[in-house]
XYZ file of C-alpha atoms in Angstrom:
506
model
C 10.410 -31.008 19.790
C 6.925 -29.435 20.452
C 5.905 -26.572 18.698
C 2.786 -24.318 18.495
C 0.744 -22.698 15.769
C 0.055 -19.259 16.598
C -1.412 -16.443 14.444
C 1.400 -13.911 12.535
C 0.805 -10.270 11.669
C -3.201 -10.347 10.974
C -4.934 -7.348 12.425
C -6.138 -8.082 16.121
C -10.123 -8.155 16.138
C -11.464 -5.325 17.704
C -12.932 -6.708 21.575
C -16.692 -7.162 21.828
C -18.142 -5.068 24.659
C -18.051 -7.931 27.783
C -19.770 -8.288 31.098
C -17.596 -8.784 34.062
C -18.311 -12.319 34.494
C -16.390 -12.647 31.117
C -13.585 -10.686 30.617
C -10.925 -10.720 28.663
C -7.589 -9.800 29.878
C -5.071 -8.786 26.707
C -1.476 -9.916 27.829
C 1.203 -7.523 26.011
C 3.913 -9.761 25.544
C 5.049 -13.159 24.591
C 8.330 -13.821 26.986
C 8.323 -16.369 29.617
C 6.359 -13.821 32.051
C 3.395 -13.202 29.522
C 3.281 -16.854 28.841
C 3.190 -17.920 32.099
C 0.166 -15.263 33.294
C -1.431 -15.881 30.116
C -1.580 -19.767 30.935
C -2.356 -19.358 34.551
C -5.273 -16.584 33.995
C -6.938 -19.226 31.392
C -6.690 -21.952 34.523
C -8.620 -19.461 36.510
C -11.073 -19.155 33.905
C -10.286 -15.854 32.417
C -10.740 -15.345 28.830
C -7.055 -14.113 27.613
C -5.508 -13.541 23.993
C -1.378 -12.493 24.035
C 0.185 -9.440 21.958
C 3.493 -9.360 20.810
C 5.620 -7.126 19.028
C 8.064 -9.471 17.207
C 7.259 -12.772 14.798
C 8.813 -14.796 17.972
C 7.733 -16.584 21.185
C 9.775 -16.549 24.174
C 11.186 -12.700 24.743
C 14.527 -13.003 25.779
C 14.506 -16.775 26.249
C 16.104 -17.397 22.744
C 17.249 -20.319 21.304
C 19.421 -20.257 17.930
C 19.320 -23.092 15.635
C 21.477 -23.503 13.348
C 19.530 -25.005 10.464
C 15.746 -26.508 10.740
C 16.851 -30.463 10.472
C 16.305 -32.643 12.843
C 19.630 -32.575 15.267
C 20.817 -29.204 14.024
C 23.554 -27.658 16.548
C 21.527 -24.686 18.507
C 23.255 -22.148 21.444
C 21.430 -20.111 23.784
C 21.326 -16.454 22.707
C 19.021 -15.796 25.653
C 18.646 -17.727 29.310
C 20.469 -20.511 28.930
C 20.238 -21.754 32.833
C 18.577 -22.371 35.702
C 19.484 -22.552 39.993
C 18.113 -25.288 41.078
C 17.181 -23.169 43.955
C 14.845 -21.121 41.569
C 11.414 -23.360 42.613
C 8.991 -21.493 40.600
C 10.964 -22.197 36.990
C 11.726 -25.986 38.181
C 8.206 -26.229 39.035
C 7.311 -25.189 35.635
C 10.146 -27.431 33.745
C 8.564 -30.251 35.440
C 4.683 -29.002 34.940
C 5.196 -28.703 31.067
C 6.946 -31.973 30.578
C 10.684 -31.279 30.341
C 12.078 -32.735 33.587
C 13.730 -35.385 31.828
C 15.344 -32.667 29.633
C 17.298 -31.392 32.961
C 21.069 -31.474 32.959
C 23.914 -30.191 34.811
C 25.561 -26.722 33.656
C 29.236 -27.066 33.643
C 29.868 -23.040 34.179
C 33.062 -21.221 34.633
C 35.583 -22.370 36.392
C 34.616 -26.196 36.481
C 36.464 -27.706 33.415
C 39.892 -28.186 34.256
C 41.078 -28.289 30.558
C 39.390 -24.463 29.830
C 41.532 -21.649 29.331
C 41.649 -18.341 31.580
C 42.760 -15.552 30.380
C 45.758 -14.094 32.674
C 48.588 -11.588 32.752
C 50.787 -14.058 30.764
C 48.272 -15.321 28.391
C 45.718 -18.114 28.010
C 46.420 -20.774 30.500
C 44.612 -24.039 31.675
C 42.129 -23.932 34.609
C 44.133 -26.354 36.541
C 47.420 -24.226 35.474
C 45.589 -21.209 36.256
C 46.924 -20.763 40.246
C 50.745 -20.006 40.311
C 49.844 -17.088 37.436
C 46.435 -15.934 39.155
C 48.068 -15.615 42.768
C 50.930 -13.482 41.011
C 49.015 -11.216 39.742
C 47.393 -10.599 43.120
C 50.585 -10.554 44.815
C 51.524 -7.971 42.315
C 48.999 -5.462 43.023
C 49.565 -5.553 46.426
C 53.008 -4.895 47.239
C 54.342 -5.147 50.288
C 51.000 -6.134 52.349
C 51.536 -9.037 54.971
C 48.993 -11.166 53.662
C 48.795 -15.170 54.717
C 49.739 -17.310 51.194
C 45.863 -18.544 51.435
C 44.277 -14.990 51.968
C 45.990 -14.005 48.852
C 44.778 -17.399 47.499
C 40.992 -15.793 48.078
C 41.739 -12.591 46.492
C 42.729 -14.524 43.299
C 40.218 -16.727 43.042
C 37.503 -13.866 43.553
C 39.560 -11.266 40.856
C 39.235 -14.620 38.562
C 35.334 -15.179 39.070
C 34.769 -11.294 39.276
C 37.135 -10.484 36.158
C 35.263 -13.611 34.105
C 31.926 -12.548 34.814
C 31.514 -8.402 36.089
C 31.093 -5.528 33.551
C 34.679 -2.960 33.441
C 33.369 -1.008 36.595
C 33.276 -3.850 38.303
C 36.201 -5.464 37.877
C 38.201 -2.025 38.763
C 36.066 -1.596 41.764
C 36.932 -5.382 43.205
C 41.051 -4.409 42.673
C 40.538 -1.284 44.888
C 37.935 -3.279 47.641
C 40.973 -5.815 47.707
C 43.600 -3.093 48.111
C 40.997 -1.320 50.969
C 39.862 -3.362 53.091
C 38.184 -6.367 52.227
C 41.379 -8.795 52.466
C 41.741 -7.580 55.904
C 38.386 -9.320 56.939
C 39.491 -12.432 54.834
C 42.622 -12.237 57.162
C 40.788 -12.707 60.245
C 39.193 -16.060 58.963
C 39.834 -19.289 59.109
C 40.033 -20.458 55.700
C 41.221 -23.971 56.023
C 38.119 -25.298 55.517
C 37.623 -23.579 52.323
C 40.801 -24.552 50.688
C 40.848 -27.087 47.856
C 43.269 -29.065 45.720
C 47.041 -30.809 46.537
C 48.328 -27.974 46.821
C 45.621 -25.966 48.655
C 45.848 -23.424 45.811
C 42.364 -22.854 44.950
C 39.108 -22.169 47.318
C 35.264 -22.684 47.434
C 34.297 -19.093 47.028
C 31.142 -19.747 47.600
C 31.204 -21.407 50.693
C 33.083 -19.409 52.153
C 30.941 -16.298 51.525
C 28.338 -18.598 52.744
C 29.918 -19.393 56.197
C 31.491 -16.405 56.710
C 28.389 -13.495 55.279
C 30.624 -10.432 57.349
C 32.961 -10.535 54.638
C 31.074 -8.990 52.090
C 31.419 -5.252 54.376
C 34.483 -5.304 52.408
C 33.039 -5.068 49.284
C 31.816 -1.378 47.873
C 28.219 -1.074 47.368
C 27.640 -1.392 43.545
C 29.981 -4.840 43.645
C 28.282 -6.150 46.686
C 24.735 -6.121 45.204
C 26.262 -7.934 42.051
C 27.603 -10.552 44.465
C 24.748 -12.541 44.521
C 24.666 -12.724 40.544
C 28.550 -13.450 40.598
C 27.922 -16.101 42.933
C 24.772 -17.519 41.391
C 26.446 -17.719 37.967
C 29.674 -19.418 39.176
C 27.596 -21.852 41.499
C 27.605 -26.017 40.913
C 23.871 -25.659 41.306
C 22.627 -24.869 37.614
C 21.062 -27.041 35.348
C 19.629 -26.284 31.669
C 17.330 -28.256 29.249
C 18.954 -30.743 26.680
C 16.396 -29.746 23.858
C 16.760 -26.069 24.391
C 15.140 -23.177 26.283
C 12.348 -22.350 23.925
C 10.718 -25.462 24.544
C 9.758 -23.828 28.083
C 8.411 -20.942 25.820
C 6.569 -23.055 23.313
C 4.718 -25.753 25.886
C 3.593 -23.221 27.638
C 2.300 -21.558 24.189
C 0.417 -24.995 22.990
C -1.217 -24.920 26.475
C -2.678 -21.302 26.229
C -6.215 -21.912 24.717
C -6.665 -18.442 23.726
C -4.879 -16.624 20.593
C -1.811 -15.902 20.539
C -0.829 -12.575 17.675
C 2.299 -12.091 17.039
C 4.052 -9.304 14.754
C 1.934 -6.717 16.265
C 3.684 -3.539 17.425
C 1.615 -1.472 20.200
C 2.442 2.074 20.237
C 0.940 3.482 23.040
C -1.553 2.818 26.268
C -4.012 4.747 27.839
C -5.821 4.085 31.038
C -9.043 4.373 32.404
C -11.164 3.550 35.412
C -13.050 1.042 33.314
C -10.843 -0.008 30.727
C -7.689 0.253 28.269
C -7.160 1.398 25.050
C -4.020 -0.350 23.467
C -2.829 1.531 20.358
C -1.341 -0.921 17.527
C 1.046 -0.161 14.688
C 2.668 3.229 14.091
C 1.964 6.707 11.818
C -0.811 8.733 12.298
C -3.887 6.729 12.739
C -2.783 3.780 14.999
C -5.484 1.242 15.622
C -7.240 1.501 18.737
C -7.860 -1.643 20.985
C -10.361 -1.323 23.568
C -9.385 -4.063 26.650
C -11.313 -5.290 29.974
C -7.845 -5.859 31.268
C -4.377 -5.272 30.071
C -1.582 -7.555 31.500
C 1.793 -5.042 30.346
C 5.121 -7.322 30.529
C 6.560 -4.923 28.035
C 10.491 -4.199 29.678
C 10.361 -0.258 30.972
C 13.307 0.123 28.537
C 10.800 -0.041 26.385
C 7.307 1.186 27.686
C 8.857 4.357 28.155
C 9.649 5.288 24.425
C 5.801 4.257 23.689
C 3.100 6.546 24.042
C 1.409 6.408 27.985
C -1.646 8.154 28.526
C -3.540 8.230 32.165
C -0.395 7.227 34.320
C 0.201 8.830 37.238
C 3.352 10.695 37.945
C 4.816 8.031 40.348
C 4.171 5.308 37.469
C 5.852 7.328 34.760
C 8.859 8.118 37.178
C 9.523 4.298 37.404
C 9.218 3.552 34.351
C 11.774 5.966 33.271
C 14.241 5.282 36.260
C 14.526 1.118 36.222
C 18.259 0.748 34.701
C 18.722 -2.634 32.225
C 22.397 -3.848 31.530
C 23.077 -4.375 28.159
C 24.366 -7.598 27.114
C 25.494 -9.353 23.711
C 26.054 -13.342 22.825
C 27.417 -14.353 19.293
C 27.567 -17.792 18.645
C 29.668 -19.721 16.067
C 28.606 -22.653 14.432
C 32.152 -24.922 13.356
C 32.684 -28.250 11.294
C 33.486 -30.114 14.326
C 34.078 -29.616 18.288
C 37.843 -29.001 17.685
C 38.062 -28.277 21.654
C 37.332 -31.938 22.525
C 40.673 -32.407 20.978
C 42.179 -30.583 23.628
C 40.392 -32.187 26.282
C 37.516 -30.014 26.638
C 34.839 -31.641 27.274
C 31.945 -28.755 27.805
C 31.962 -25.929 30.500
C 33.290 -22.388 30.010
C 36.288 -20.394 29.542
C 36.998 -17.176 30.516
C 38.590 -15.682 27.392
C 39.427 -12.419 28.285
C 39.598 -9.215 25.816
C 36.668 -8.348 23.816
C 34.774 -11.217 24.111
C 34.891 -12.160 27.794
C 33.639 -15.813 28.540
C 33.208 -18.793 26.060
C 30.612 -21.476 26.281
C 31.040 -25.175 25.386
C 28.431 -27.226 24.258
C 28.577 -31.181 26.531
C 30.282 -33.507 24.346
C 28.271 -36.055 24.284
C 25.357 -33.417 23.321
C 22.904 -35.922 24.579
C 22.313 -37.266 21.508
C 20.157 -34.441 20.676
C 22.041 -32.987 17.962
C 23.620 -35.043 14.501
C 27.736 -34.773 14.629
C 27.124 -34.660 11.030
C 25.991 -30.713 10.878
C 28.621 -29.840 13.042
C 28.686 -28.234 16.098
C 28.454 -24.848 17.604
C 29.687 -22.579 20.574
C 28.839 -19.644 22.350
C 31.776 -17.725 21.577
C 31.556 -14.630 23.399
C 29.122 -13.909 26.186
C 29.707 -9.875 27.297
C 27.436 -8.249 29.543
C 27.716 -4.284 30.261
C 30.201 -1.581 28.495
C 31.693 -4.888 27.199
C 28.288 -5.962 25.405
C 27.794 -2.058 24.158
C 30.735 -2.182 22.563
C 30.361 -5.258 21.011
C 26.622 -4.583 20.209
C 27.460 -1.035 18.711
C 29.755 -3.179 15.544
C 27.590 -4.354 12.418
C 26.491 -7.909 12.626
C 29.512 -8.709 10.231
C 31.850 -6.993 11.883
C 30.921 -8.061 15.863
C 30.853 -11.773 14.012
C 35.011 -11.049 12.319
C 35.775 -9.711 15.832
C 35.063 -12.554 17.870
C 35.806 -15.658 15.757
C 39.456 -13.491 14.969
C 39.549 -12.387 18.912
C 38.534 -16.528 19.890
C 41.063 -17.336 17.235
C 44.004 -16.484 19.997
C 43.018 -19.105 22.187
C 41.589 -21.541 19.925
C 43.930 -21.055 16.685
C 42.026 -24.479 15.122
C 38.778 -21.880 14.726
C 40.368 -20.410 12.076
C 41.233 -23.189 9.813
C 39.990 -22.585 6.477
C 36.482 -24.416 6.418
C 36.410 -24.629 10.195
C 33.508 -21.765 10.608
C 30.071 -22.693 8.818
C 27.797 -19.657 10.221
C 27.621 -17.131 12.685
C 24.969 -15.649 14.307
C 24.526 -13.107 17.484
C 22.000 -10.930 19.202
C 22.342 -7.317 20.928
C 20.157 -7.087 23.956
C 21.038 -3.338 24.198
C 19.937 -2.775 20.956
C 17.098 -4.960 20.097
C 13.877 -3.361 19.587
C 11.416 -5.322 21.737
C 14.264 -5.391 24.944
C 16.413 -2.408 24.638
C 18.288 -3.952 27.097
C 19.632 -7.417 28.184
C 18.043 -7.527 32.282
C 17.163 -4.999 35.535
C 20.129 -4.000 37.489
C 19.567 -2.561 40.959
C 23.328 -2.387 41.647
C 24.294 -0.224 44.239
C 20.541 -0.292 45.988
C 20.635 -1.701 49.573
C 17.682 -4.141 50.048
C 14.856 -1.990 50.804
C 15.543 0.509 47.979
C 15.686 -2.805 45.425
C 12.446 -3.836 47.403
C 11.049 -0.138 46.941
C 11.338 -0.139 43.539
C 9.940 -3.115 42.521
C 6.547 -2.413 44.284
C 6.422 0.846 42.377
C 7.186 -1.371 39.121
C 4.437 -3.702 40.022
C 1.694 -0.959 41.117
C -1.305 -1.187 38.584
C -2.904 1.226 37.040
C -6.506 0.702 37.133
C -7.099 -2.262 34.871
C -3.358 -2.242 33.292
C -1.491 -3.938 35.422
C 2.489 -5.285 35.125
C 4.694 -8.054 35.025
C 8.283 -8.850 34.042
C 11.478 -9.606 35.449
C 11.802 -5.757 36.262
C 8.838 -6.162 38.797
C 10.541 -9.273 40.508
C 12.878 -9.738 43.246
C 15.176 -11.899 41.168
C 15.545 -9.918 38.618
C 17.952 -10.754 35.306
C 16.478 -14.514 35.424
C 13.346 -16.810 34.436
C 12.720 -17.133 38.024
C 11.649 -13.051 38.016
C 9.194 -13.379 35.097
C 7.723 -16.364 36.648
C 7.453 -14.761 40.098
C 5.685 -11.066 38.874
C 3.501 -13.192 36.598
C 2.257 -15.237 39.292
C 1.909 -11.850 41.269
C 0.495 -10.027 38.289
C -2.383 -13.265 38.568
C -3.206 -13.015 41.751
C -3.650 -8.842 41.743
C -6.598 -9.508 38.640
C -8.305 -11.960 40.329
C -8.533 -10.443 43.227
C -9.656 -7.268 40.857
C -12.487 -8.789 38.941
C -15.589 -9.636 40.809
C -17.171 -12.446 41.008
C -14.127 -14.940 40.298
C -12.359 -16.569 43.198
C -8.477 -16.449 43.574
C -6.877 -20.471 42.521
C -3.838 -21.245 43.832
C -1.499 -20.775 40.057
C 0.445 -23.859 39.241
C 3.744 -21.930 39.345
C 3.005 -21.374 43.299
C 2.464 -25.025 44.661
C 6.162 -24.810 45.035
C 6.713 -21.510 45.687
């Protein structure tokens, strides 16, 4: 595992007046998005040094170990995968040395022996069909629907109900009453069928082949699709030795220093340069900065103190919405689910704690059998993650493990649980919030508001997975970094614009 040595909680030096031809551009922000600018700005011979708030590297790509030896058992309390079809972040995985890290992410709805949670209870995936189509059947009584039109509508509630915040899910049972099983009517869904019994469906091929479809869906469900989709899809893969490791290469590559622990307070802007404000009370210290790369989330830029933006600016900042969203993970003696045939995946749990992660069983080798093995038990995003994120850490940790206990009664064996450990996205102070949303925006609203997001001002410019079109994953922060690049290079004289690493395979 590589790691970096960067500098914790000194006082950040005080910037020595610079000519143009060598400035120094101050990155706020150690998440995948300042990382990523602050690596390519050194390749185009900038001088750059990164702030952050917190005593870690990564933002919300967060890796949780449980213990420091070698082999300990870790889960993914932040990203945890990656589309394929997401060039920029596979360009990087393979830049930084970690292609051979790449597997497969068995996601929901793939392992046949996971549980989904159902009007009658916890049942098997490949049970799942005769008690998923019921329910459908049931809240639609008396409609004329074909056996594998009803199939569809079960199949979708069962993706939408696993994955989609309360709202959501309520607003796909009405779409389904409405209107959008008559346009699933008028297609041919043969193709799309799957199993013996033609009893499930490829969901997302058949959105795929058939795009018209999705005018039956209201507008806030619709513009999740794509992240329903996306989450559910075969085509994810994740890294073997964990996520931070994309954080921390990228860290040992950036020449310049890297502070962490420091809290900035407030920015002010001016023609010719920024003052960063560090630290709280009444006499903050006062950094003056050639260039100030901001990849601060709005949730939180807009409770610091923002001097010299214009009105526009300060609207946006306020306005971009972030869905909250909560993981706790469970570290356990021994995988007790590969004794029921489990053998990694997902399943969708239900209740309070929504969807449950399995770690592969082999592990890869990367982790020692002999300090046990852990889970994400309970993934929420939404009203579902406030709720959750709203308990006490000991609490939200009883909740889940007694709530998981349902399905997996072997959990609460006396002995079984070793640790527990989880993390609030709506609550944490350097996120206040797990991702962007833009639900409910057609396309050139989403658009609109993430050029507003981007917009500099003068020499402060912005970056993030809010100022991305693909939001809510590392494929956003890569993307407005990359953007974020190009827009101070083509700012500062005298320095031509390099093609970034990150956009050879763009």
């Amino acid at each position: 595992m590589q790691t970096t040595t960067v500098m914790q909680s000194r006082p950040v030096p005080r910037a020595r007046r610079r000519t143009r031809a060598n400035s120094t551009v101050s990155v706020v922000g150690a998440g995948m998005a300042g990382l990523v600018a602050a690596y390519e700005l050194e390749r185009l011979g900038f001088r750059v040094e990164v702030i952050e708030g917190s005593r870690r590297l990564g933002g919300r790509v967060h890796t949780h170990r449980f213990g420091a030896a070698e082999g300990a058992p870790f889960v993914e309390l932040g990203a945890m995968r990656i589309p394929t079809g997401h060039h920029r972040t596979m360009h990087y995985v393979e830049h930084l040395g970690l292609a051979d890290q790449v597997r497969p992410f068995t996601t929901l709805l793939s392992e046949e022996n996971a549980f989904l949670a159902t009007s009658t209870g916890h049942v098997r995936l490949r049970d799942a069909p005769r008690a998923l189509i019921a329910d459908v059947r049931a809240s639609l009584p008396g409609a004329p629907y074909r056996e594998e039109t009803v199939v569809f509508g079960a199949w979708l509630a069962a993706v939408v109900d696993a994955v989609a915040p309360p709202g959501l899910r309520t607003g796909l049972r009405a779409d389904l009453a409405r209107n959008l099983l008559d346009l699933v009517e008028e297609v041919d869904l043969s193709p799309h069928l799957l199993g013996h019994a033609k009893d499930r469906i490829d969901v997302h091929g058949l959105f795929a082949a058939h795009p018209g479809i999705r005018a039956g869906c209201g507008d806030r469900l619709n513009s999740f699709l794509d992240d329903i989709l996306t989450e559910t899809s075969p085509e994810l893969v994740r890294l073997a030795c964990g996520m931070d490791q994309l954080a921390q290469r990228l860290a040992a590559r950036i020449r310049g220093p890297i502070w962490l622990g420091q809290r900035v307070s407030g920015f002010e802007v001016a023609p010719d340069h920024v003052l960063v404000r560090l630290g709280g009370g009444p006499s903050p210290a006062v950094r003056r900065c050639d260039y100030v790369l901001c990849t601060v989330p709005f949730s939180v830029l807009r409770s610091l103190t923002l001097t010299g933006f214009d009105d526009d600016k300060l609207a946006v900042v306020r306005e971009v919405d972030y869905c909250p969203a909560t993981k706790v993970a469970v570290h356990v003696r021994e995988p007790f689910w590969e004794r029921e045939g489990i053998r990694g995946g997902a399943s969708f749990s239900g209740g309070r704690i929504r969807q449950t992660y399995y770690p592969p069983s082999e592990a890869e080798g990367t982790t020692d059998p002999s300090l046990g093995a852990a889970l994400l038990a309970s993934y929420t995003i939404g009203e579902d993650a406030e709720h959750l994120g709203a308990m006490p850490p000991a609490q939200r940790h009883r909740t889940v493990v007694e709530e998981l206990g349902r399905m997996h009664p072997q959990l609460l064996r006396r002995g079984m649980v070793r640790g527990v450990a989880s993390l609030a996205w709506g609550g944490h102070p350097w996120t206040a919030g797990g991702c962007t949303i833009r639900w409910g925006q057609d396309a050139a609203a989403c658009e609109e508001q993430r050029r507003r997001a981007v917009r500099p001002q003068h020499r402060m410019f912005f970056a993030g997975e809010h100022c991305a079109s693909e939001p809510a994953w590392i494929e956003g922060a890569v993307e407005s970094a990359l953007e974020a690049v190009t827009l101070i290079a083509r700012h500062a004289p005298g320095r031509g614009v390099v093609e970034p690493a990150g956009l050879e395979a763009a």
